[in-house]
mmCIF file of C-alpha atoms in Angstrom:
data_model
loop_
_atom_site.group_PDB
_atom_site.id
_atom_site.type_symbol
_atom_site.label_atom_id
_atom_site.label_comp_id
_atom_site.label_asym_id
_atom_site.label_seq_id
_atom_site.Cartn_x
_atom_site.Cartn_y
_atom_site.Cartn_z
ATOM 1 C CA MET T 1247 0.344 0.280 0.328
ATOM 2 C CA THR T 1248 1.021 3.424 -0.858
ATOM 3 C CA THR T 1249 2.316 5.309 2.507
ATOM 4 C CA THR T 1250 1.363 9.407 2.304
ATOM 5 C CA GLY T 1251 4.954 10.052 2.000
ATOM 6 C CA GLU T 1252 5.599 7.894 -1.495
ATOM 7 C CA GLN T 1253 2.257 9.616 -2.365
ATOM 8 C CA MET T 1254 4.011 13.415 -1.778
ATOM 9 C CA HIS T 1255 7.179 11.558 -3.313
ATOM 10 C CA ALA T 1256 5.305 10.724 -6.463
ATOM 11 C CA LEU T 1257 3.472 14.503 -6.918
ATOM 12 C CA VAL T 1258 7.168 16.310 -6.339
ATOM 13 C CA GLU T 1259 9.080 13.744 -8.690
ATOM 14 C CA ARG T 1260 5.559 14.846 -11.893
ATOM 15 C CA LEU T 1261 6.228 18.740 -10.870
ATOM 16 C CA TYR T 1262 9.826 18.847 -11.039
ATOM 17 C CA PRO T 1263 10.017 19.037 -15.076
ATOM 18 C CA LEU T 1264 8.007 22.365 -15.010
ATOM 19 C CA CYS T 1265 10.042 25.437 -15.650
ATOM 20 C CA ARG T 1266 8.089 27.663 -13.173
ATOM 21 C CA SER T 1267 8.782 30.937 -13.081
ATOM 22 C CA ILE T 1268 7.331 34.643 -10.630
ATOM 23 C CA THR T 1269 5.145 34.697 -13.848
ATOM 24 C CA GLY T 1270 3.654 32.008 -16.972
ATOM 25 C CA ASP T 1271 2.198 28.759 -18.012
ATOM 26 C CA GLY T 1272 4.818 26.733 -15.709
ATOM 27 C CA VAL T 1273 2.508 28.137 -12.847
ATOM 28 C CA ARG T 1274 -0.464 27.647 -14.120
ATOM 29 C CA ALA T 1275 0.343 23.916 -15.455
ATOM 30 C CA THR T 1276 1.982 23.313 -11.775
ATOM 31 C CA LEU T 1277 -1.386 24.430 -9.950
ATOM 32 C CA ASP T 1278 -3.888 22.446 -12.300
ATOM 33 C CA ILE T 1279 -2.091 19.463 -12.027
ATOM 34 C CA VAL T 1280 -2.404 20.528 -7.878
ATOM 35 C CA GLY T 1281 -5.600 20.910 -8.775
ATOM 36 C CA GLU T 1282 -6.615 17.268 -9.947
ATOM 37 C CA TYR T 1283 -5.572 16.569 -6.117
ATOM 38 C CA LEU T 1284 -7.315 19.434 -4.675
ATOM 39 C CA PRO T 1285 -10.017 22.178 -5.824
ATOM 40 C CA LEU T 1286 -8.340 25.344 -6.429
ATOM 41 C CA THR T 1287 -9.178 28.857 -6.939
ATOM 42 C CA VAL T 1288 -7.238 30.496 -9.565
ATOM 43 C CA HIS T 1289 -6.539 34.166 -9.862
ATOM 44 C CA GLU T 1290 -5.334 36.132 -12.501
ATOM 45 C CA VAL T 1291 -3.925 39.719 -11.513
ATOM 46 C CA PRO T 1292 -3.159 41.576 -14.900
ATOM 47 C CA THR T 1293 0.535 42.811 -15.543
ATOM 48 C CA GLY T 1294 0.658 46.656 -13.935
ATOM 49 C CA THR T 1295 -1.106 46.012 -11.653
ATOM 50 C CA GLN T 1296 -0.618 48.651 -8.424
ATOM 51 C CA VAL T 1297 -0.248 45.964 -5.178
ATOM 52 C CA LEU T 1298 1.146 47.581 -2.587
ATOM 53 C CA ASP T 1299 4.864 49.630 -3.025
ATOM 54 C CA TRP T 1300 5.507 47.008 -6.634
ATOM 55 C CA THR T 1301 3.806 46.651 -10.060
ATOM 56 C CA VAL T 1302 2.681 42.724 -10.904
ATOM 57 C CA PRO T 1303 5.681 42.524 -13.995
ATOM 58 C CA GLN T 1304 5.013 41.736 -17.319
ATOM 59 C CA GLU T 1305 4.601 37.748 -17.973
ATOM 60 C CA TRP T 1306 7.277 35.468 -18.841
ATOM 61 C CA ASN T 1307 7.138 31.968 -21.004
ATOM 62 C CA ILE T 1308 9.851 30.053 -22.513
ATOM 63 C CA ARG T 1309 10.491 27.331 -24.938
ATOM 64 C CA ASP T 1310 13.333 25.670 -25.836
ATOM 65 C CA ALA T 1311 17.097 27.856 -25.184
ATOM 66 C CA TYR T 1312 20.573 26.288 -25.989
ATOM 67 C CA ILE T 1313 23.865 26.791 -26.755
ATOM 68 C CA ALA T 1314 25.128 24.817 -29.214
ATOM 69 C CA ASP T 1315 29.078 24.103 -29.741
ATOM 70 C CA PRO T 1316 31.140 25.233 -33.623
ATOM 71 C CA ALA T 1317 30.593 21.900 -34.276
ATOM 72 C CA GLY T 1318 26.258 22.300 -34.498
ATOM 73 C CA ASN T 1319 26.244 20.083 -30.801
ATOM 74 C CA ARG T 1320 24.027 21.431 -27.636
ATOM 75 C CA VAL T 1321 26.422 21.710 -25.045
ATOM 76 C CA VAL T 1322 23.493 23.550 -22.427
ATOM 77 C CA ASP T 1323 19.986 22.888 -23.400
ATOM 78 C CA PHE T 1324 16.128 24.118 -21.875
ATOM 79 C CA ALA T 1325 15.745 21.066 -23.167
ATOM 80 C CA ALA T 1326 17.405 18.993 -20.472
ATOM 81 C CA SER T 1327 16.378 20.639 -17.436
ATOM 82 C CA SER T 1328 14.349 24.133 -16.701
ATOM 83 C CA LEU T 1329 18.094 25.731 -14.461
ATOM 84 C CA HIS T 1330 19.920 25.841 -17.600
ATOM 85 C CA VAL T 1331 17.741 29.431 -18.207
ATOM 86 C CA LEU T 1332 18.651 32.353 -16.537
ATOM 87 C CA GLY T 1333 15.086 33.258 -15.035
ATOM 88 C CA TYR T 1334 13.796 35.305 -16.631
ATOM 89 C CA SER T 1335 15.600 35.906 -19.684
ATOM 90 C CA LEU T 1336 15.673 37.836 -22.544
ATOM 91 C CA PRO T 1337 14.661 36.548 -25.475
ATOM 92 C CA VAL T 1338 18.202 36.246 -27.583
ATOM 93 C CA SER T 1339 19.241 34.422 -31.162
ATOM 94 C CA THR T 1340 23.018 35.375 -31.735
ATOM 95 C CA THR T 1341 26.381 33.733 -32.436
ATOM 96 C CA LEU T 1342 29.106 34.755 -29.781
ATOM 97 C CA PRO T 1343 32.991 33.706 -29.498
ATOM 98 C CA LEU T 1344 33.240 32.081 -25.720
ATOM 99 C CA ALA T 1345 35.000 35.011 -24.391
ATOM 100 C CA GLU T 1346 31.950 37.453 -25.193
ATOM 101 C CA LEU T 1347 29.206 34.117 -24.041
ATOM 102 C CA ARG T 1348 31.597 33.956 -20.791
ATOM 103 C CA ALA T 1349 29.802 36.603 -19.446
ATOM 104 C CA HIS T 1350 26.460 35.337 -19.687
ATOM 105 C CA LEU T 1351 27.493 32.395 -17.632
ATOM 106 C CA HIS T 1352 26.817 30.663 -14.602
ATOM 107 C CA THR T 1353 27.638 28.197 -12.454
ATOM 108 C CA LEU T 1354 28.869 26.652 -9.180
ATOM 109 C CA PRO T 1355 33.293 26.251 -9.754
ATOM 110 C CA ASP T 1356 33.037 24.664 -5.826
ATOM 111 C CA HIS T 1357 30.682 22.123 -6.847
ATOM 112 C CA PRO T 1358 31.595 21.752 -10.462
ATOM 113 C CA THR T 1359 28.748 19.128 -11.325
ATOM 114 C CA TRP T 1360 26.052 21.014 -9.488
ATOM 115 C CA VAL T 1361 23.832 23.895 -11.724
ATOM 116 C CA PRO T 1362 23.239 27.308 -9.922
ATOM 117 C CA TYR T 1363 19.549 28.299 -9.934
ATOM 118 C CA ARG T 1364 19.754 32.214 -11.337
ATOM 119 C CA THR T 1365 16.857 34.441 -12.246
ATOM 120 C CA SER T 1366 16.945 38.471 -14.060
ATOM 121 C CA TYR T 1367 13.468 39.109 -12.993
ATOM 122 C CA TYR T 1368 13.945 43.181 -12.210
ATOM 123 C CA ARG T 1369 16.157 43.518 -14.328
ATOM 124 C CA PRO T 1370 16.543 42.916 -18.736
ATOM 125 C CA ASP T 1371 18.959 40.540 -18.942
ATOM 126 C CA TRP T 1372 19.781 36.732 -20.681
ATOM 127 C CA GLY T 1373 21.964 34.256 -19.390
ATOM 128 C CA PHE T 1374 22.457 30.095 -18.752
ATOM 129 C CA CYS T 1375 23.435 27.776 -15.769
ATOM 130 C CA LEU T 1376 25.484 25.212 -16.492
ATOM 131 C CA ALA T 1377 28.475 22.950 -14.317
ATOM 132 C CA GLN T 1378 31.687 24.193 -13.936
ATOM 133 C CA GLU T 1379 32.760 20.595 -15.942
ATOM 134 C CA THR T 1380 30.872 21.930 -18.159
ATOM 135 C CA LEU T 1381 32.364 25.190 -19.045
ATOM 136 C CA ASP T 1382 35.533 24.614 -18.729
ATOM 137 C CA ALA T 1383 35.462 21.459 -21.151
ATOM 138 C CA LEU T 1384 33.815 23.700 -24.178
ATOM 139 C CA PRO T 1385 36.948 24.718 -27.090
ATOM 140 C CA ASP T 1386 37.358 28.457 -28.414
ATOM 141 C CA GLY T 1387 34.894 28.923 -31.395
ATOM 142 C CA ASP T 1388 32.226 31.140 -31.782
ATOM 143 C CA TYR T 1389 28.832 29.914 -30.810
ATOM 144 C CA GLU T 1390 24.844 29.754 -31.125
ATOM 145 C CA VAL T 1391 23.306 31.527 -28.880
ATOM 146 C CA HIS T 1392 18.908 30.638 -28.770
ATOM 147 C CA ILE T 1393 16.600 31.538 -25.786
ATOM 148 C CA ASP T 1394 13.038 31.500 -27.315
ATOM 149 C CA SER T 1395 10.845 33.206 -24.471
ATOM 150 C CA THR T 1396 8.678 35.882 -24.473
ATOM 151 C CA LEU T 1397 8.041 38.889 -22.078
ATOM 152 C CA ALA T 1398 4.989 41.021 -21.967
ATOM 153 C CA ASP T 1399 1.845 42.220 -20.731
ATOM 154 C CA GLY T 1400 -0.309 39.502 -19.457
ATOM 155 C CA HIS T 1401 -0.590 37.932 -15.637
ATOM 156 C CA LEU T 1402 0.749 37.459 -11.987
ATOM 157 C CA THR T 1403 -1.289 33.597 -11.361
ATOM 158 C CA TYR T 1404 -1.896 32.035 -7.981
ATOM 159 C CA ALA T 1405 -4.025 29.712 -6.229
ATOM 160 C CA GLU T 1406 -6.389 29.324 -3.112
ATOM 161 C CA HIS T 1407 -7.635 26.205 -1.534
ATOM 162 C CA VAL T 1408 -10.459 26.510 1.572
ATOM 163 C CA VAL T 1409 -11.098 24.126 4.027
ATOM 164 C CA PRO T 1410 -14.114 25.534 6.122
ATOM 165 C CA GLY T 1411 -14.155 25.605 9.383
ATOM 166 C CA GLN T 1412 -16.189 25.699 12.263
ATOM 167 C CA VAL T 1413 -15.352 29.662 12.691
ATOM 168 C CA PRO T 1414 -14.712 32.708 9.750
ATOM 169 C CA ASP T 1415 -10.945 33.370 11.392
ATOM 170 C CA GLU T 1416 -8.802 31.544 9.372
ATOM 171 C CA VAL T 1417 -5.134 30.199 9.398
ATOM 172 C CA ILE T 1418 -3.171 30.803 5.773
ATOM 173 C CA VAL T 1419 -0.374 28.182 5.122
ATOM 174 C CA SER T 1420 1.135 29.516 2.148
ATOM 175 C CA CYS T 1421 3.899 27.930 -0.140
ATOM 176 C CA HIS T 1422 6.119 29.415 -3.141
ATOM 177 C CA VAL T 1423 4.698 28.030 -6.144
ATOM 178 C CA CYS T 1424 8.002 29.882 -8.326
ATOM 179 C CA HIS T 1425 10.609 27.185 -8.498
ATOM 180 C CA PRO T 1426 12.062 25.143 -11.889
ATOM 181 C CA SER T 1427 13.274 22.169 -11.021
ATOM 182 C CA LEU T 1428 13.604 22.118 -7.328
ATOM 183 C CA ALA T 1429 11.943 19.477 -5.518
ATOM 184 C CA ASN T 1430 13.498 20.416 -1.512
ATOM 185 C CA ASP T 1431 12.547 24.347 -2.771
ATOM 186 C CA ASN T 1432 10.376 24.781 -2.705
ATOM 187 C CA LEU T 1433 7.739 21.327 -4.275
ATOM 188 C CA ALA T 1434 8.104 19.255 -1.052
ATOM 189 C CA GLY T 1435 6.108 21.967 0.042
ATOM 190 C CA ILE T 1436 3.635 22.205 -1.920
ATOM 191 C CA ALA T 1437 2.963 18.494 -1.498
ATOM 192 C CA VAL T 1438 3.024 18.859 1.795
ATOM 193 C CA ALA T 1439 0.721 21.743 1.931
ATOM 194 C CA THR T 1440 -1.509 19.963 -0.649
ATOM 195 C CA PHE T 1441 -1.828 16.618 1.436
ATOM 196 C CA LEU T 1442 -2.402 19.015 4.679
ATOM 197 C CA ALA T 1443 -5.277 21.048 3.456
ATOM 198 C CA ARG T 1444 -6.818 16.793 1.913
ATOM 199 C CA ALA T 1445 -6.428 15.697 6.020
ATOM 200 C CA LEU T 1446 -7.394 18.624 7.307
ATOM 201 C CA ALA T 1447 -10.726 18.319 5.467
ATOM 202 C CA GLU T 1448 -11.496 14.754 7.014
ATOM 203 C CA ARG T 1449 -13.033 16.585 10.132
ATOM 204 C CA THR T 1450 -14.424 19.583 10.339
ATOM 205 C CA PRO T 1451 -11.341 22.290 11.794
ATOM 206 C CA TRP T 1452 -12.314 25.315 14.120
ATOM 207 C CA TYR T 1453 -10.391 27.568 12.014
ATOM 208 C CA THR T 1454 -11.076 28.020 8.530
ATOM 209 C CA TYR T 1455 -7.272 27.035 6.550
ATOM 210 C CA ARG T 1456 -6.719 29.542 3.499
ATOM 211 C CA PHE T 1457 -3.874 27.151 1.337
ATOM 212 C CA LEU T 1458 -1.834 30.374 -0.873
ATOM 213 C CA PHE T 1459 0.071 28.673 -3.996
ATOM 214 C CA ALA T 1460 1.932 31.775 -4.802
ATOM 215 C CA PRO T 1461 5.056 33.074 -6.215
ATOM 216 C CA GLY T 1462 7.289 33.729 -3.600
ATOM 217 C CA THR T 1463 7.475 37.770 -2.738
ATOM 218 C CA ILE T 1464 5.536 39.930 -5.324
ATOM 219 C CA GLY T 1465 2.196 37.112 -5.512
ATOM 220 C CA ALA T 1466 2.844 37.093 -1.739
ATOM 221 C CA ILE T 1467 2.411 40.806 -1.488
ATOM 222 C CA THR T 1468 -0.194 40.734 -3.910
ATOM 223 C CA TRP T 1469 -2.041 38.939 -1.867
ATOM 224 C CA LEU T 1470 -1.620 40.538 1.061
ATOM 225 C CA ALA T 1471 -3.082 43.695 -1.030
ATOM 226 C CA ARG T 1472 -5.736 41.667 -2.030
ATOM 227 C CA ASN T 1473 -6.876 40.300 0.867
ATOM 228 C CA THR T 1474 -6.068 42.186 3.897
ATOM 229 C CA GLU T 1475 -6.289 45.087 5.281
ATOM 230 C CA PRO T 1476 -3.758 47.421 7.782
ATOM 231 C CA LYS T 1477 -3.620 46.388 11.145
ATOM 232 C CA PRO T 1478 -5.531 44.434 13.020
ATOM 233 C CA GLY T 1479 -4.834 41.964 9.487
ATOM 234 C CA GLY T 1480 -8.666 41.314 8.895
ATOM 235 C CA ARG T 1481 -9.774 37.805 10.154
ATOM 236 C CA VAL T 1482 -5.928 36.180 9.339
ATOM 237 C CA GLU T 1483 -5.735 34.557 13.456
ATOM 238 C CA HIS T 1484 -2.597 32.369 12.740
ATOM 239 C CA GLY T 1485 0.299 30.947 8.996
ATOM 240 C CA LEU T 1486 2.634 28.706 8.637
ATOM 241 C CA VAL T 1487 5.064 29.904 5.355
ATOM 242 C CA LEU T 1488 5.813 25.571 4.342
ATOM 243 C CA ALA T 1489 8.583 25.265 2.615
ATOM 244 C CA CYS T 1490 11.911 22.875 2.243
ATOM 245 C CA ALA T 1491 10.475 20.504 3.827
ATOM 246 C CA GLY T 1492 11.630 17.120 2.257
ATOM 247 C CA ASP T 1493 15.507 17.028 3.606
ATOM 248 C CA ARG T 1494 16.467 15.075 5.703
ATOM 249 C CA GLY T 1495 17.754 17.571 8.565
ATOM 250 C CA GLN T 1496 15.395 18.500 11.536
ATOM 251 C CA LEU T 1497 13.197 20.587 11.020
ATOM 252 C CA THR T 1498 13.911 24.733 12.261
ATOM 253 C CA TYR T 1499 10.151 26.868 13.175
ATOM 254 C CA LYS T 1500 11.509 30.317 12.604
ATOM 255 C CA GLN T 1501 8.829 32.150 14.658
ATOM 256 C CA SER T 1502 6.760 34.881 13.426
ATOM 257 C CA ARG T 1503 8.293 39.208 14.232
ATOM 258 C CA ARG T 1504 5.604 39.284 17.270
ATOM 259 C CA GLY T 1505 7.787 35.918 18.113
ATOM 260 C CA ASP T 1506 4.036 35.350 20.913
ATOM 261 C CA ALA T 1507 2.586 34.669 18.243
ATOM 262 C CA GLU T 1508 0.562 32.001 19.444
ATOM 263 C CA ILE T 1509 1.751 29.752 16.434
ATOM 264 C CA ASP T 1510 4.781 30.298 18.479
ATOM 265 C CA ARG T 1511 3.576 28.850 21.439
ATOM 266 C CA VAL T 1512 2.099 26.107 19.877
ATOM 267 C CA LEU T 1513 4.879 24.624 17.313
ATOM 268 C CA ARG T 1514 7.731 25.469 19.946
ATOM 269 C CA HIS T 1515 5.398 23.317 22.305
ATOM 270 C CA VAL T 1516 4.857 20.982 19.938
ATOM 271 C CA LEU T 1517 7.836 20.448 18.441
ATOM 272 C CA ARG T 1518 9.266 20.129 22.042
ATOM 273 C CA THR T 1519 7.111 17.301 23.733
ATOM 274 C CA SER T 1520 7.015 15.356 20.463
ATOM 275 C CA GLU T 1521 10.864 15.198 21.040
ATOM 276 C CA ARG T 1522 12.738 15.117 17.901
ATOM 277 C CA PRO T 1523 14.977 16.768 16.763
ATOM 278 C CA HIS T 1524 14.833 20.738 15.709
ATOM 279 C CA ARG T 1525 15.383 24.204 16.237
ATOM 280 C CA ILE T 1526 13.263 27.480 16.877
ATOM 281 C CA THR T 1527 15.355 30.090 15.601
ATOM 282 C CA GLU T 1528 14.548 34.106 15.893
ATOM 283 C CA PHE T 1529 12.278 36.311 12.869
ATOM 284 C CA THR T 1530 14.308 38.134 10.444
ATOM 285 C CA PRO T 1531 13.690 39.733 7.891
ATOM 286 C CA TYR T 1532 14.546 37.511 5.262
ATOM 287 C CA GLY T 1533 13.920 34.440 4.116
ATOM 288 C CA TYR T 1534 10.690 33.742 2.744
ATOM 289 C CA ASP T 1535 6.913 34.760 2.510
ATOM 290 C CA GLU T 1536 6.699 34.972 6.477
ATOM 291 C CA ARG T 1537 8.299 38.189 5.768
ATOM 292 C CA GLN T 1538 5.699 39.846 3.614
ATOM 293 C CA PHE T 1539 3.126 38.339 6.376
ATOM 294 C CA CYS T 1540 5.194 40.276 9.397
ATOM 295 C CA SER T 1541 5.718 43.579 7.838
ATOM 296 C CA PRO T 1542 4.693 45.423 10.470
ATOM 297 C CA GLY T 1543 1.647 47.349 8.104
ATOM 298 C CA PHE T 1544 0.248 43.582 9.015
ATOM 299 C CA ASP T 1545 2.351 42.242 12.143
ATOM 300 C CA LEU T 1546 0.326 38.782 11.014
ATOM 301 C CA GLY T 1547 0.999 36.196 13.132
ATOM 302 C CA VAL T 1548 2.502 33.767 10.452
ATOM 303 C CA GLY T 1549 5.736 31.615 11.323
ATOM 304 C CA SER T 1550 7.508 29.935 8.939
ATOM 305 C CA LEU T 1551 8.478 25.908 8.987
ATOM 306 C CA THR T 1552 11.235 24.361 7.495
ATOM 307 C CA ARG T 1553 13.507 21.718 8.107
ATOM 308 C CA THR T 1554 17.077 23.331 6.732
ATOM 309 C CA PRO T 1555 16.107 26.043 5.848
ATOM 310 C CA TYR T 1556 17.142 27.929 3.151
ATOM 311 C CA ALA T 1557 20.422 28.146 1.732
ATOM 312 C CA GLY T 1558 21.688 25.857 4.797
ATOM 313 C CA TYR T 1559 22.252 22.995 2.749
ATOM 314 C CA PRO T 1560 25.062 22.525 0.011
ATOM 315 C CA GLU T 1561 22.064 21.505 -2.586
ATOM 316 C CA TYR T 1562 19.870 24.690 -2.203
ATOM 317 C CA HIS T 1563 19.371 26.394 -5.661
ATOM 318 C CA THR T 1564 21.443 24.243 -7.102
ATOM 319 C CA SER T 1565 20.176 20.581 -9.208
ATOM 320 C CA ALA T 1566 21.510 18.822 -7.136
ATOM 321 C CA ASP T 1567 18.419 19.539 -4.714
ATOM 322 C CA ASP T 1568 16.711 16.863 -7.261
ATOM 323 C CA PRO T 1569 14.010 14.522 -5.872
ATOM 324 C CA ALA T 1570 16.715 12.012 -4.581
ATOM 325 C CA PHE T 1571 17.561 14.718 -2.161
ATOM 326 C CA VAL T 1572 13.708 14.900 -0.291
ATOM 327 C CA SER T 1573 12.835 11.708 1.302
ATOM 328 C CA PRO T 1574 9.198 10.316 1.523
ATOM 329 C CA GLU T 1575 10.105 9.655 5.220
ATOM 330 C CA ALA T 1576 10.988 13.427 5.411
ATOM 331 C CA MET T 1577 7.705 15.140 3.863
ATOM 332 C CA ALA T 1578 5.680 12.522 6.520
ATOM 333 C CA ASP T 1579 6.936 13.806 9.141
ATOM 334 C CA THR T 1580 6.763 16.890 8.019
ATOM 335 C CA LEU T 1581 3.006 16.551 7.598
ATOM 336 C CA ALA T 1582 2.323 15.466 10.751
ATOM 337 C CA VAL T 1583 4.596 17.897 12.514
ATOM 338 C CA CYS T 1584 1.491 20.676 10.964
ATOM 339 C CA ARG T 1585 -1.001 17.919 11.401
ATOM 340 C CA GLU T 1586 -0.212 17.957 15.410
ATOM 341 C CA ALA T 1587 0.309 21.816 15.430
ATOM 342 C CA PHE T 1588 -3.289 22.792 14.350
ATOM 343 C CA ALA T 1589 -4.646 19.911 16.333
ATOM 344 C CA LEU T 1590 -3.368 22.170 18.778
ATOM 345 C CA LEU T 1591 -4.028 25.438 17.774
ATOM 346 C CA ASP T 1592 -7.682 24.038 16.896
ATOM 347 C CA ARG T 1593 -8.491 23.085 20.386
ATOM 348 C CA ASN T 1594 -6.519 25.558 22.012
ATOM 349 C CA ARG T 1595 -9.947 28.130 23.812
ATOM 350 C CA ARG T 1596 -9.788 30.124 26.209
ATOM 351 C CA TYR T 1597 -13.201 29.082 29.092
ATOM 352 C CA LEU T 1598 -14.386 30.216 31.978
ATOM 353 C CA ASN T 1599 -15.467 28.994 34.903
ATOM 354 C CA LEU T 1600 -19.592 28.968 35.797
ATOM 355 C CA ASN T 1601 -18.643 28.163 39.222
ATOM 356 C CA PRO T 1602 -15.830 30.190 40.687
ATOM 357 C CA TYR T 1603 -15.744 29.813 44.580
ATOM 358 C CA GLY T 1604 -14.609 26.802 45.687
ATOM 359 C CA GLU T 1605 -13.319 23.881 44.792
ATOM 360 C CA PRO T 1606 -17.072 22.515 42.892
ATOM 361 C CA GLN T 1607 -17.692 19.637 43.081
ATOM 362 C CA LEU T 1608 -17.009 17.024 41.307
ATOM 363 C CA GLY T 1609 -17.418 13.416 42.389
ATOM 364 C CA ARG T 1610 -21.692 14.135 42.028
ATOM 365 C CA ARG T 1611 -21.288 14.917 39.124
ATOM 366 C CA GLY T 1612 -20.419 11.406 38.181
ATOM 367 C CA LEU T 1613 -16.221 13.201 36.891
ATOM 368 C CA TYR T 1614 -14.449 10.969 38.884
ATOM 369 C CA ASP T 1615 -16.557 8.055 37.931
ATOM 370 C CA ALA T 1616 -15.210 7.949 34.513
ATOM 371 C CA LEU T 1617 -12.101 8.073 35.360
ATOM 372 C CA GLY T 1618 -11.976 4.577 36.641
ATOM 373 C CA GLY T 1619 -10.044 1.985 35.411
ATOM 374 C CA ARG T 1620 -7.841 4.729 33.878
ATOM 375 C CA SER T 1621 -3.548 4.240 34.310
ATOM 376 C CA ASP T 1622 -3.400 7.959 34.102
ATOM 377 C CA ALA T 1623 -6.493 8.934 36.311
ATOM 378 C CA LYS T 1624 -3.927 10.995 38.531
ATOM 379 C CA GLN T 1625 -3.162 13.411 36.054
ATOM 380 C CA ALA T 1626 -7.592 13.766 34.554
ATOM 381 C CA GLN T 1627 -8.170 14.319 37.653
ATOM 382 C CA MET T 1628 -5.512 16.887 38.645
ATOM 383 C CA ALA T 1629 -5.846 17.939 34.850
ATOM 384 C CA MET T 1630 -9.219 18.893 35.939
ATOM 385 C CA LEU T 1631 -8.122 21.008 39.107
ATOM 386 C CA TRP T 1632 -5.932 23.257 37.348
ATOM 387 C CA VAL T 1633 -8.258 23.428 33.651
ATOM 388 C CA LEU T 1634 -10.942 24.985 36.749
ATOM 389 C CA ASN T 1635 -8.596 27.309 38.243
ATOM 390 C CA LEU T 1636 -7.429 28.542 35.463
ATOM 391 C CA SER T 1637 -10.839 29.377 33.726
ATOM 392 C CA ASP T 1638 -11.358 32.392 34.426
ATOM 393 C CA GLY T 1639 -11.554 34.211 30.241
ATOM 394 C CA THR T 1640 -7.971 34.823 30.126
ATOM 395 C CA HIS T 1641 -5.725 31.727 30.534
ATOM 396 C CA SER T 1642 -6.049 29.576 27.304
ATOM 397 C CA LEU T 1643 -5.708 25.151 27.302
ATOM 398 C CA LEU T 1644 -1.731 26.052 26.817
ATOM 399 C CA ASP T 1645 -1.651 27.861 29.401
ATOM 400 C CA VAL T 1646 -2.932 25.125 31.279
ATOM 401 C CA ALA T 1647 -1.078 22.744 29.566
ATOM 402 C CA GLU T 1648 2.346 24.687 30.148
ATOM 403 C CA ARG T 1649 1.878 25.653 33.623
ATOM 404 C CA SER T 1650 0.777 22.093 34.953
ATOM 405 C CA GLY T 1651 3.603 20.183 33.148
ATOM 406 C CA LEU T 1652 0.551 17.989 31.747
ATOM 407 C CA PRO T 1653 0.571 17.186 28.332
ATOM 408 C CA PHE T 1654 -2.069 19.386 26.555
ATOM 409 C CA ASP T 1655 -4.228 16.810 25.261
ATOM 410 C CA THR T 1656 -4.490 14.895 28.539
ATOM 411 C CA VAL T 1657 -5.806 19.184 30.081
ATOM 412 C CA ALA T 1658 -7.838 19.470 26.412
ATOM 413 C CA GLY T 1659 -10.116 16.151 27.685
ATOM 414 C CA ALA T 1660 -10.466 17.993 31.078
ATOM 415 C CA ALA T 1661 -11.895 20.414 30.184
ATOM 416 C CA ASP T 1662 -13.563 18.623 27.780
ATOM 417 C CA ALA T 1663 -15.473 16.879 30.405
ATOM 418 C CA LEU T 1664 -16.192 20.220 32.660
ATOM 419 C CA HIS T 1665 -17.975 21.669 29.138
ATOM 420 C CA GLY T 1666 -19.829 18.563 29.320
ATOM 421 C CA ALA T 1667 -21.171 18.580 33.196
ATOM 422 C CA GLY T 1668 -22.131 22.410 32.263
ATOM 423 C CA LEU T 1669 -18.931 24.035 34.903
ATOM 424 C CA ILE T 1670 -17.193 25.489 31.854
ATOM 425 C CA LYS T 1671 -17.674 27.341 28.906
ATOM 426 C CA ALA T 1672 -16.073 28.531 25.801
#
């Protein structure tokens, strides 16, 4: 039987060959595939649209590109890998001597067999990326250079999927869809987000979950410009950016700008109590789209979950970030943490004790009898007492769990029992 991890890895492999950028048909093709797993609402935002301090750029598409040596052999070929062309390259068809062509070539001398990923989104340019060993083997002579691309008015494309909750307050889950053939950054993030949405739809969550599949930076900025008013941030209560979700490194949670947002506390608690190897890092205004959601005008409670963070592994933004670099087990683990975190987030209520003067008699309400035979009866009893004592409308269940040292699930179960007995209300 195919596991969820294997299904996510198969999705990564399927998306890997597509040439994505911040705009263009590669993004649409990616969303078409994701749309086979989830119903998506796709948005097309025209070139020239003002989005906060930015403007939606022209749309870029590419059909073919190559460098042919003096003998006519294609020594660099876009058909072999979308990484071979500088992202957003202008069209070009010319013949150049190798000495002049070198100014348009990008390599990684420290990793001579790898091809780098490079872009020129907002500065007109053209170029190719290739392995250093390929460049070193090129003889002098004249080279045919051809890039069949277009840069013209069009659209920026992004998509949303909404899992309805019991309340309209939203949790954003964001991943970027602009990178070409890079498996960990960020196809693994797309795969985990897709299967997370499917998992959440199996139950009726408390919050409404909005999944964003958008190009990095300009996509998040566009969504914010079209959907969210400046402070207090409309209905967005919490958020998580998913990236680098499939490598074999330990999990890393980067906190929101606030540092004490509920999503920060939830992820810290889940990672600590799960005893998984992990790191918690402070917010910095560099990285993925958490920096857009956490810009001071919005200051949303949005953190970022990765395994090894961006630029933290040699394969980052290179051809070595291929499907073999990510594992089904790592993606399954990332998905499991997301599910655990959102299950806790959904249950993390604040309650009010309806009988706050003295300890209510639990025995005559059958609450002690309900614990009979349980191996954790003492722990469950203490959880009831803690919930009653801290249910003053200001303490959440996570507050209770952290202060008491009891497992969150035990505390939440106690709250359910007390609520059912009419002793507390949300």
